[in-house]
mmCIF file of C-alpha atoms and ligand atoms in Angstrom:
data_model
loop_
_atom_site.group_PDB
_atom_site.id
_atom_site.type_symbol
_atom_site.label_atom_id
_atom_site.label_comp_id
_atom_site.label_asym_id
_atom_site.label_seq_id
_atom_site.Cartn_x
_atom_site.Cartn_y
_atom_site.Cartn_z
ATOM 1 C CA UNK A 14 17.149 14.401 9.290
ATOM 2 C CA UNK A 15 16.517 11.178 11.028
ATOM 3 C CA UNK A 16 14.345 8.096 9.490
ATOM 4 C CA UNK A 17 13.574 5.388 11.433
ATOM 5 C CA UNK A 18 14.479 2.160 8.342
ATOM 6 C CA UNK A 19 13.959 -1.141 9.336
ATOM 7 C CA UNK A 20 16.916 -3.302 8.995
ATOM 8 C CA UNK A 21 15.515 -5.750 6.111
ATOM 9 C CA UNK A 22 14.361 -2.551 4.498
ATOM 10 C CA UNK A 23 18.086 -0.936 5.199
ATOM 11 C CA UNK A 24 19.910 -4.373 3.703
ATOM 12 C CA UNK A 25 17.663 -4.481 0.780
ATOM 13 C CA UNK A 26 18.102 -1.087 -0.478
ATOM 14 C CA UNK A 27 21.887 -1.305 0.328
ATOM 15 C CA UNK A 28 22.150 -4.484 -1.734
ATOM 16 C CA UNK A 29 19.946 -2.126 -4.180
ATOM 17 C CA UNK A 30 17.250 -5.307 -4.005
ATOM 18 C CA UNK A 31 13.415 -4.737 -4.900
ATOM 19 C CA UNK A 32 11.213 -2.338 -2.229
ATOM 20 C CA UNK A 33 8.037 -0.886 -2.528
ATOM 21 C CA UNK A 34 6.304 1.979 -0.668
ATOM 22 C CA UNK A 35 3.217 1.398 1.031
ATOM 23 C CA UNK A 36 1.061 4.545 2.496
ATOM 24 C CA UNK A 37 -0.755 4.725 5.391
ATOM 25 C CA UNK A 38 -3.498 7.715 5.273
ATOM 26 C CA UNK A 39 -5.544 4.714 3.636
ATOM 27 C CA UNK A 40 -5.355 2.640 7.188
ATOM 28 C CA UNK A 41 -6.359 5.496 8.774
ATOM 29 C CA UNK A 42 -8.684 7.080 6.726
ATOM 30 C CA UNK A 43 -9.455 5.695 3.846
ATOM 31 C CA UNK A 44 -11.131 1.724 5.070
ATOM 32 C CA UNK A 45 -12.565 1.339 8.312
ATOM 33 C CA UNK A 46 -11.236 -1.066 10.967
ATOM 34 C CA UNK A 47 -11.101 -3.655 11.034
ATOM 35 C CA UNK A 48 -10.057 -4.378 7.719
ATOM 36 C CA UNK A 49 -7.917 -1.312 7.368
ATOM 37 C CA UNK A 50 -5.385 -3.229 9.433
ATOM 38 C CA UNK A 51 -6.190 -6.637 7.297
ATOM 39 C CA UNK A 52 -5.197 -5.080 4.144
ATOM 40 C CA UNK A 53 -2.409 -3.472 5.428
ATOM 41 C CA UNK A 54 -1.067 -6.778 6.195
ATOM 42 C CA UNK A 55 -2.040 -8.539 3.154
ATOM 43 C CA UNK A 56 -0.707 -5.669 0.923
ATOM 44 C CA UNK A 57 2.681 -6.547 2.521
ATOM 45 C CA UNK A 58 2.087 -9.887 1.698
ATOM 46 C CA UNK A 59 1.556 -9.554 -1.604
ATOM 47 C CA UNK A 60 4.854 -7.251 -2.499
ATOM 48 C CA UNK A 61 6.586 -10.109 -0.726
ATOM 49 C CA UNK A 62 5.203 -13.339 -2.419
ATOM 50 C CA UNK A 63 5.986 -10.834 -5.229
ATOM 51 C CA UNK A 64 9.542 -10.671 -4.687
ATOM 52 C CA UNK A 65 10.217 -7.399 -3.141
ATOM 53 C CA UNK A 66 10.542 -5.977 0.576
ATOM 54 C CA UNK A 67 7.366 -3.794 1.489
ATOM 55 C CA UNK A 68 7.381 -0.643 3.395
ATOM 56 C CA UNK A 69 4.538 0.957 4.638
ATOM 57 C CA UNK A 70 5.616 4.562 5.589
ATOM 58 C CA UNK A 71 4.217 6.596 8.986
ATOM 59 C CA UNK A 72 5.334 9.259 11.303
ATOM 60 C CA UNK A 73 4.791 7.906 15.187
ATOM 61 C CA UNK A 74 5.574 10.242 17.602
ATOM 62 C CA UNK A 75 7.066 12.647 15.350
ATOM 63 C CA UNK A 76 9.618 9.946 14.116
ATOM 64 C CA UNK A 77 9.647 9.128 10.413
ATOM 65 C CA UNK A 78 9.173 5.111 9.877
ATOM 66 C CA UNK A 79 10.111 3.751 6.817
ATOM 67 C CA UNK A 80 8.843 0.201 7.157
ATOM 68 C CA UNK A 81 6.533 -0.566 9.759
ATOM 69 C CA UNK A 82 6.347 -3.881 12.595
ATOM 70 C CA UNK A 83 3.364 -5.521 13.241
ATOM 71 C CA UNK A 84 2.766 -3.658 16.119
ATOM 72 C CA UNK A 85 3.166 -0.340 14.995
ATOM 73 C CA UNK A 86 0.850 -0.961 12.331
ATOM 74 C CA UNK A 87 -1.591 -2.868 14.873
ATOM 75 C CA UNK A 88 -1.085 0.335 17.255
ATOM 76 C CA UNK A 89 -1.541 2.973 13.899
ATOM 77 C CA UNK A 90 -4.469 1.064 12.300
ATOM 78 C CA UNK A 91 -6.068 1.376 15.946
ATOM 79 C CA UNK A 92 -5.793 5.364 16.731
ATOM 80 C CA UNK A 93 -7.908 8.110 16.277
ATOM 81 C CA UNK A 94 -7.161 11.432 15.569
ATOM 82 C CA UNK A 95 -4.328 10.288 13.585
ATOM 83 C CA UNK A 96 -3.046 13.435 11.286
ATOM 84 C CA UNK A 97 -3.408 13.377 7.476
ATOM 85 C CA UNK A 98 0.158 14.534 5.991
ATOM 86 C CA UNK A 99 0.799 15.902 2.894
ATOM 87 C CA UNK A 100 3.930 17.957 2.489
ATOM 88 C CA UNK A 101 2.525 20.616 4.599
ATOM 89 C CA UNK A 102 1.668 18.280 7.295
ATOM 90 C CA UNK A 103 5.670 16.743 7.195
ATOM 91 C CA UNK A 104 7.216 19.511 9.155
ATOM 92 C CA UNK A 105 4.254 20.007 11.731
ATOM 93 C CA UNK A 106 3.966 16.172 13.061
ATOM 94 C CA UNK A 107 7.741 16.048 13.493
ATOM 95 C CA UNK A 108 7.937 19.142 15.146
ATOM 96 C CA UNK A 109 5.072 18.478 17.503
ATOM 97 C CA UNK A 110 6.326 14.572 18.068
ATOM 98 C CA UNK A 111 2.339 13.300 16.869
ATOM 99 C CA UNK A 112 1.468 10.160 14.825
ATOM 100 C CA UNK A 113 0.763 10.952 10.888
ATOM 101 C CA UNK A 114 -0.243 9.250 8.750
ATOM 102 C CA UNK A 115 1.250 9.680 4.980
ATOM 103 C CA UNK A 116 -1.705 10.261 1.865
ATOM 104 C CA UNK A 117 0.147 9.524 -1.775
ATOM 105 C CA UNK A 118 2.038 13.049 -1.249
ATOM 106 C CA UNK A 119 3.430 12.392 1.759
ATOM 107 C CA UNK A 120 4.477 8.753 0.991
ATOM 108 C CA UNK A 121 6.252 9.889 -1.686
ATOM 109 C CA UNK A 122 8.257 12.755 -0.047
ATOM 110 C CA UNK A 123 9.225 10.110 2.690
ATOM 111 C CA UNK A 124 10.409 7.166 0.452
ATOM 112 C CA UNK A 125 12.430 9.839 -2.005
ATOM 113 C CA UNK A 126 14.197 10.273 1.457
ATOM 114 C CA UNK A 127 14.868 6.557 1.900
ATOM 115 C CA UNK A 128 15.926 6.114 -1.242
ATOM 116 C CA UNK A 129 12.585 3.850 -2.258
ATOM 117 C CA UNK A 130 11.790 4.573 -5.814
ATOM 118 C CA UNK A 131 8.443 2.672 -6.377
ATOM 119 C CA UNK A 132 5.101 2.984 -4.727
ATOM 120 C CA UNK A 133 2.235 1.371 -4.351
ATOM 121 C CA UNK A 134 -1.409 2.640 -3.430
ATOM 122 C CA UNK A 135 -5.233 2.397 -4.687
ATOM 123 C CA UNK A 136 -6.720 6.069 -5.860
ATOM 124 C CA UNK A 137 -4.570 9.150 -6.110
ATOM 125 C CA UNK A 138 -6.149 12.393 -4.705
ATOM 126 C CA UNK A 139 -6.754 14.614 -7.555
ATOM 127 C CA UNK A 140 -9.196 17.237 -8.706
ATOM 128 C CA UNK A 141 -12.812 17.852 -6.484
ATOM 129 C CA UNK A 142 -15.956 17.644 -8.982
ATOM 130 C CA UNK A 143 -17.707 21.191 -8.543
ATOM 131 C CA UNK A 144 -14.643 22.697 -6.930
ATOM 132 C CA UNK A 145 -11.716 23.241 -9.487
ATOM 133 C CA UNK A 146 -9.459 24.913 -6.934
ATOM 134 C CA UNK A 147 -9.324 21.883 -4.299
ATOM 135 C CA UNK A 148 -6.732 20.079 -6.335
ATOM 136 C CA UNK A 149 -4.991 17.323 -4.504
ATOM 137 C CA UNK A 150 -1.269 17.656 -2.877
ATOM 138 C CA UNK A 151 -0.713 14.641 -5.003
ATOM 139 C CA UNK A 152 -0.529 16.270 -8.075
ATOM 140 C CA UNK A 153 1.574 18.546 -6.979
ATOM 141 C CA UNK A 154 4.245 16.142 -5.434
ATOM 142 C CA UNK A 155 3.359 14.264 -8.866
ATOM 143 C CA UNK A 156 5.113 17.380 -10.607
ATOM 144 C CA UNK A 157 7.963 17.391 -8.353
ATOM 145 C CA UNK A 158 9.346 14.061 -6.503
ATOM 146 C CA UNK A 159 10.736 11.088 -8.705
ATOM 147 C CA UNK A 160 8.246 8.229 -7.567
ATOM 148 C CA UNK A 161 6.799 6.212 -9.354
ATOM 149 C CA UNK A 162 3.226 5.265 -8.063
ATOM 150 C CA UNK A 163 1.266 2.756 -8.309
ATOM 151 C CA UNK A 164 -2.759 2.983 -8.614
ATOM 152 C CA UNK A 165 -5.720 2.258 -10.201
ATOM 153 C CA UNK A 166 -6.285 5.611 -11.574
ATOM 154 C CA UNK A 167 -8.279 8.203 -9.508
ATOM 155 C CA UNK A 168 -12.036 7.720 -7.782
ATOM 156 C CA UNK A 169 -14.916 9.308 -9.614
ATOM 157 C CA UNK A 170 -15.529 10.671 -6.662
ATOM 158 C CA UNK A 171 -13.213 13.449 -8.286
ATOM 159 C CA UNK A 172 -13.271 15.289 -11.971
ATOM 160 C CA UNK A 173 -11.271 12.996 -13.840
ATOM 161 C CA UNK A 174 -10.596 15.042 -17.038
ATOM 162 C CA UNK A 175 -9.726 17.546 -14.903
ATOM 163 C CA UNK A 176 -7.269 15.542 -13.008
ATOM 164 C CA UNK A 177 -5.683 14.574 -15.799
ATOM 165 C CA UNK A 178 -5.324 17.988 -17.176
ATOM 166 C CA UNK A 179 -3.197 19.304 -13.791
ATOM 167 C CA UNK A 180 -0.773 16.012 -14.256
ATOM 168 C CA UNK A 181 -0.452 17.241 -17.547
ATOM 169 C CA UNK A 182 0.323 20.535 -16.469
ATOM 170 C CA UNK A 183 2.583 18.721 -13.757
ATOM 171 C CA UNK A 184 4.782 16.872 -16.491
ATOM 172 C CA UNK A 185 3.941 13.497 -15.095
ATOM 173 C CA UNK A 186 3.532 10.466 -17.454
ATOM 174 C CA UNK A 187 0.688 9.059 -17.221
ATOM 175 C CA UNK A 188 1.095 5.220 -17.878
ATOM 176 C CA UNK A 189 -1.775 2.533 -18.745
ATOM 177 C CA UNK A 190 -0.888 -0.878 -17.658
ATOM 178 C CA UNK A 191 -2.532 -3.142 -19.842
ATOM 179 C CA UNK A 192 -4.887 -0.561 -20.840
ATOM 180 C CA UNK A 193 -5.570 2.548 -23.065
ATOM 181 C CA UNK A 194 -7.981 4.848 -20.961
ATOM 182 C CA UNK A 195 -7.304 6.254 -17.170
ATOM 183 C CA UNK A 196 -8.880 3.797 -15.356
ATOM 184 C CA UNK A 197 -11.548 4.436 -12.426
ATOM 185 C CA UNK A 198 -10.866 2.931 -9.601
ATOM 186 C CA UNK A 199 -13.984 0.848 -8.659
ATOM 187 C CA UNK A 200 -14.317 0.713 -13.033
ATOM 188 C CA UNK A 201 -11.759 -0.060 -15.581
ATOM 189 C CA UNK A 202 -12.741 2.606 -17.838
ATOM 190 C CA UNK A 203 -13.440 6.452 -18.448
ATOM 191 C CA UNK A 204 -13.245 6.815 -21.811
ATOM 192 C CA UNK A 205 -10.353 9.262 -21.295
ATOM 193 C CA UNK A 206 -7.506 8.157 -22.959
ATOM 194 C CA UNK A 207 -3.830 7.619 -21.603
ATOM 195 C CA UNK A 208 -0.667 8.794 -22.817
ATOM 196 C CA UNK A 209 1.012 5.576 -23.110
ATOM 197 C CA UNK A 210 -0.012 1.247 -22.866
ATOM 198 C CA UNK A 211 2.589 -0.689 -21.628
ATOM 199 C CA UNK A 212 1.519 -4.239 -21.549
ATOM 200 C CA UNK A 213 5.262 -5.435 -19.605
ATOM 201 C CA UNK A 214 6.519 -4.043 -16.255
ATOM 202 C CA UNK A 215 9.741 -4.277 -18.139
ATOM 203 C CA UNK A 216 8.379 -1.756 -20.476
ATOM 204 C CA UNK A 217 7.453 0.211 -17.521
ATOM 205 C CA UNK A 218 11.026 0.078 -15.678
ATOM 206 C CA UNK A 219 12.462 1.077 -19.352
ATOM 207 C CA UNK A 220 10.321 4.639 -18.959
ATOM 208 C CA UNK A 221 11.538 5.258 -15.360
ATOM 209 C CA UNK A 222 15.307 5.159 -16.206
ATOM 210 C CA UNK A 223 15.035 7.045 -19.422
ATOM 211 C CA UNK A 224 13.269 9.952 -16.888
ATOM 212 C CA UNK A 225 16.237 9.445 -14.874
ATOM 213 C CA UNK A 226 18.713 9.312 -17.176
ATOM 214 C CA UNK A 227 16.965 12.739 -18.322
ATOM 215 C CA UNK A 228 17.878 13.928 -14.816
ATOM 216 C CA UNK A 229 14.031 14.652 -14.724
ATOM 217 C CA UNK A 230 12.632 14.946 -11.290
ATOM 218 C CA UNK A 231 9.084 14.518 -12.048
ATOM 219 C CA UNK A 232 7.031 10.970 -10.628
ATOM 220 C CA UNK A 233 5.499 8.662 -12.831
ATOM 221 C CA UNK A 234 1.652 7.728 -12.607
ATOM 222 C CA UNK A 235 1.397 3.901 -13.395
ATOM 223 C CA UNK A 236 -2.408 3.211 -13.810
ATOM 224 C CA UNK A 237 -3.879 -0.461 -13.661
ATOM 225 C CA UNK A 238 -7.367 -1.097 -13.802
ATOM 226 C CA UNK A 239 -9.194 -3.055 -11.321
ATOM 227 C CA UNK A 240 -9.504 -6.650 -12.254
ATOM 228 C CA UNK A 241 -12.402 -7.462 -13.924
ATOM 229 C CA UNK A 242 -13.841 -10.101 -11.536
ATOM 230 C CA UNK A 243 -13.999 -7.590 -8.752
ATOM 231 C CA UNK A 244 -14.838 -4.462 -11.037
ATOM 232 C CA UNK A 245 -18.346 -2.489 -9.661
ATOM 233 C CA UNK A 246 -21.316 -2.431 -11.684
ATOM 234 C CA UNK A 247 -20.856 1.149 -13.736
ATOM 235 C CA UNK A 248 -24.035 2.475 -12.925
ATOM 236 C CA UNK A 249 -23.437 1.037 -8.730
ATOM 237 C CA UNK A 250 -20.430 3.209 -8.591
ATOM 238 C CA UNK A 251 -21.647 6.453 -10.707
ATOM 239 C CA UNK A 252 -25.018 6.722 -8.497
ATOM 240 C CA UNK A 253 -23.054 6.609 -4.938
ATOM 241 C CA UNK A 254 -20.427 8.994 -5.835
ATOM 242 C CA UNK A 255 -23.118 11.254 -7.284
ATOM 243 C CA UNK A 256 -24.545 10.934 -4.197
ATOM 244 C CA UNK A 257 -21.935 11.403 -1.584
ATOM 245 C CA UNK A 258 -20.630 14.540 -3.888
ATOM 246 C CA UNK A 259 -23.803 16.298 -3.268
ATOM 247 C CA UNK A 260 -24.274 14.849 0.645
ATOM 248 C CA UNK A 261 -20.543 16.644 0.857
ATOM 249 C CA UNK A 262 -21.570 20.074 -0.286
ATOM 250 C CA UNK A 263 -24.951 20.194 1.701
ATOM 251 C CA UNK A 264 -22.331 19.439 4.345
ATOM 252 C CA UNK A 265 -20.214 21.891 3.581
ATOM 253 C CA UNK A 266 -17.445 19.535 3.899
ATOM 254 C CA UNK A 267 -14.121 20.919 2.934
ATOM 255 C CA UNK A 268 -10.139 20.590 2.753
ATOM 256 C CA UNK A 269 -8.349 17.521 3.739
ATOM 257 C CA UNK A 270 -11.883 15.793 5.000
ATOM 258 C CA UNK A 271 -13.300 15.355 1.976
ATOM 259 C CA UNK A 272 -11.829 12.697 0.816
ATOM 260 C CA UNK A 273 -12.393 10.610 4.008
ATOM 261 C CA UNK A 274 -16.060 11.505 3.936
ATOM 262 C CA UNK A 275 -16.732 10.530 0.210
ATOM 263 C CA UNK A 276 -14.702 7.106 0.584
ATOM 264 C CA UNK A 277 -16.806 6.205 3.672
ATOM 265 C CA UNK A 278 -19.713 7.393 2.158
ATOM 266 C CA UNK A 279 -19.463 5.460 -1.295
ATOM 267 C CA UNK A 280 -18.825 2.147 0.625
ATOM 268 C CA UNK A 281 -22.214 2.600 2.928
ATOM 269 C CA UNK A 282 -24.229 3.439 -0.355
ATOM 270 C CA UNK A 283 -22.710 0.098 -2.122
ATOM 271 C CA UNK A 284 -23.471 -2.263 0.818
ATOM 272 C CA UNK A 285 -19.593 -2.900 1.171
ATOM 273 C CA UNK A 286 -19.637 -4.178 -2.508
ATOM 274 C CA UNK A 287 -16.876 -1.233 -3.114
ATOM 275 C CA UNK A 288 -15.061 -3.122 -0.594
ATOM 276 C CA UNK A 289 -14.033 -6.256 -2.303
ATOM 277 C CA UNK A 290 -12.758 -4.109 -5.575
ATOM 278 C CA UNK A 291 -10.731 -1.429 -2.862
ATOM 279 C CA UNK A 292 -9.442 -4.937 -2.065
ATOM 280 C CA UNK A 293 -9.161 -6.468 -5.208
ATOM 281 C CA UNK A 294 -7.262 -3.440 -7.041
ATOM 282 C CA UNK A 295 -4.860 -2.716 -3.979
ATOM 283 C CA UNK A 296 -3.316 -6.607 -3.763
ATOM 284 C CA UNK A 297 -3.101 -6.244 -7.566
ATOM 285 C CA UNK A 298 -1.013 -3.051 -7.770
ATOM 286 C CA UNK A 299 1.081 -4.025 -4.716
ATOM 287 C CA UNK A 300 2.055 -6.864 -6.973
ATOM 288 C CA UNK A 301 2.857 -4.742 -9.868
ATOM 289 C CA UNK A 302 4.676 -2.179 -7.822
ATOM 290 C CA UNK A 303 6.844 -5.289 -7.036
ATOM 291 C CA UNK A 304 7.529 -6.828 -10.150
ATOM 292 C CA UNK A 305 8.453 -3.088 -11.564
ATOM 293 C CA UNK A 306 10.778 -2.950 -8.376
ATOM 294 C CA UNK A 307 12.184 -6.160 -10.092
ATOM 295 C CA UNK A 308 12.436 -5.430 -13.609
ATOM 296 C CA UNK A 309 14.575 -1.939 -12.824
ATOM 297 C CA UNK A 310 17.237 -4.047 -11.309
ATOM 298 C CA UNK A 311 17.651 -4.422 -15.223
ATOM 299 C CA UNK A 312 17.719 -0.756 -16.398
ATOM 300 C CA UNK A 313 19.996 1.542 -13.689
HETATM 301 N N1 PSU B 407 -8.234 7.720 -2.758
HETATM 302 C C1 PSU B 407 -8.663 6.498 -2.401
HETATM 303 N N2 PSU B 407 -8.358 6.033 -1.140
HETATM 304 C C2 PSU B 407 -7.599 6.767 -0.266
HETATM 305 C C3 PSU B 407 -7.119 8.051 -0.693
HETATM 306 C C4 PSU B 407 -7.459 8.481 -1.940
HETATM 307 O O1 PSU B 407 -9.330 5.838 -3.175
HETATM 308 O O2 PSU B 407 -7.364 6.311 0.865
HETATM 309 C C5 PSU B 407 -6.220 8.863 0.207
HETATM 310 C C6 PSU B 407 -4.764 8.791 -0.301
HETATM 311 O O3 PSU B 407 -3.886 8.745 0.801
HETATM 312 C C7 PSU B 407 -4.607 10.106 -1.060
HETATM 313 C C8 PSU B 407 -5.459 11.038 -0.215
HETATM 314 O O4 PSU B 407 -3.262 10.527 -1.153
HETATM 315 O O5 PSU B 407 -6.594 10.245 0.145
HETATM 316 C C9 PSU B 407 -5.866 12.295 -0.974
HETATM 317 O O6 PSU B 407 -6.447 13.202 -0.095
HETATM 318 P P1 PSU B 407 -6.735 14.718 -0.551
HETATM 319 O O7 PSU B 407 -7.802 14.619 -1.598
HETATM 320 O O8 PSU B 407 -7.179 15.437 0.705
HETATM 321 O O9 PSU B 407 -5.427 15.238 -1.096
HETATM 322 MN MN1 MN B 408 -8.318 18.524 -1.109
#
C-alpha cells in the first residue's frame, strides 16, 4: 500500500522524533470556511511551537497523504463534495481515485499505517441521543487501532453516558487530563466520572507504553477540558444542542450527516460563540498531543 509522507514527516519518524496526527473531516465538515482552513493552519502551528512535527492526514485523488502542504490543504479546505471516511470509506476513495477526508476513525487507521502514534482532534463521534444504534465508527476503531487521541471529550450533541458505556465495552482507557469527569466539549464537565486523572503528559506517555508493552492493540482516549476562559455558558450549549437534536429528527437526518448538520446547527443557534471554544479547545489539545509526543521519547 502506498502513502504519500512528507519528507519532514518521513525524517522525523525515522529519527523516532515527536509527530502528531491531525484529521481533516473537521475542515471539511465540521467548521465552515473560511476558518476551517485558519484552524487548520494554526493547529499545525501549535504542535510545532509545541515541539513536534504535525500531520494532518487526507486522501486526494485516491492517494493517502500523511502530512499535508499548504496547498493541498488550501485546495481540501476549498472543495465540496469532499467524502467523509471512516474505515468503510478507506477502501472506496482509493479505489475510485476521489478526495476524502479522514473523521477520528479514519485518521487513526491512516497514521497506525505511518507509524504516527498520537493524535490530535476536538469531539470524538460517539453515541446519537434518541438513537442507541447510530454509534460512531470511532468507537469502534477506539476498540481496535493503538492511537492515542486527543480531544475534549465528546459533544452533547450525543448521549454521553452512553458513549462512555461502548468505550467501555471497547476496552479503551478513558483518560482525564487535569480533570475527573468526561469533559463536554463546549463545557468542562458532565458529571460522569473518568477512569483515570493524570495531571502530567508524562503520566500520560507512562499509560501508553504499559498498553504496549501489554501488546494491547486498543487506542487510548485522552480527554482535556476546554479552557475555562473560552468554556460556553452551560445552559447556551444545553438549549442549542437540544435544539438541533430535535431540528435533526423532524429532518429525518440520518447516517454519516448527522454530525455535520448538528455542528453547523449548534454554531448558528450560539451566534458563533461555540466558535471561539471549537477554537480554544482544538489549539489546546494540539499542544498536548505534542508534549505527549515528547514525553514518550522517554518510555519506548
Ligand atoms: N465532533 C466534533 N467535530 C467534528 C467531528 C466530531 O465536535 O468535526 C467529526 C470528527 O471527524 C468525527 C466525526 O470523527 O465527526 C464523527 O462522525 P460520525 O458521528 O458520523 O461518526
Ligand atoms: Mn453515525
Amino acid at each position: 500500500m502506498k502513502l504519500t509522507i512528507l519528507p519532514e514527516i518521513r525524517d522525523a519518524l525515522a529519527a523516532n522524533r515527536p509527530v502528531v496526527a491531525l484529521e481533516s473531516t473537521l475542515i471539511t465538515h465540521g467548521l465552515p470556511r473560511p476558518i476551517n482552513l485558519e484552524t487548520a493552519r494554526n493547529l499545525e502551528a501549535a504542535v510545532r511551537a509545541s515541539g513536534a512535527v504535525p500531520a494532518t492526514i487526507a486522501i486526494l485523488r485516491g492517494e493517502i497523504h500523511v502530512g499535508l502542504t499548504d496547498t493541498e490543504l488550501a485546495r481540501l479546505a476549498n472543495t465540496d463534495h469532499v467524502r467523509k471516511c471512516s474505515r468503510r470509506d478507506l477502501p472506496i476513495v482509493v479505489g475510485m481515485q476521489a478526495d476524502g477526508a479522514t473523521t477520528v476513525a479514519g485518521t487513526m487507521i491512516v497514521a497506525h499505517w505511518a507509524g504516527i502514534r498520537i493524535f490530535a482532534t476536538g469531539g470524538i463521534g460517539g453515541v446519537h441521543r434518541g438513537h442507541p444504534a447510530d454509534i460512531s465508527a470511532d468507537l469502534t476503531e477506539l476498540g481496535r487501532t493503538p492511537i492515542t487521541v486527543v480531544c475534549a471529550g465528546a459533544k452533547a450533541i450525543l448521549d454521553l453516558p452512553l458513549t462512555l458505556e461502548v468505550l467501555e465495552t471497547n476496552g479503551v482507557p478513558v483518560i482525564g487530563y487535569q480533570c475527573s469527569e468526561f469533559p463536554a466539549f463546549y463545557t468542562r464537565a458532565s458529571g460522569l466520572p473518568l477512569d483515570v486523572r493524570c495531571d502530567t503528559a508524562d503520566q500520560i506517555a507512562k499509560i501508553i507504553a504499559a498498553r504496549d508493552a501489554q501488546k494491547l492493540t486498543t487506542g487510548i482516549l485522552v480527554t482535556v477540558p476546554v479552557p475555562e476562559s473560552d468554556e460556553l455558558p452551560r445552559a447556551l450549549a444545553d438549549q442549542a444542542i437540544a435544539q438541533a437534536v430535535t431540528e435533526a429528527d423532524a429532518k429525518g437526518i440520518s447516517g454519516k450527516d448527522v454530525t455535520p448538520f448538528l455542528l453547523a446547527r449548534v454554531t448558528e443557534l450560539t451566534a458563533g460563540r461555540s466558535r471561539t471554544a471549537n477554537t480554544a479547545l482544538l489549539l489546546n489539545n494540539a499542544r498536548l498531543a505534542a508534549q505527549i509526543a515528547t514525553a514518550l521519547q522517554n518510555h519506548g
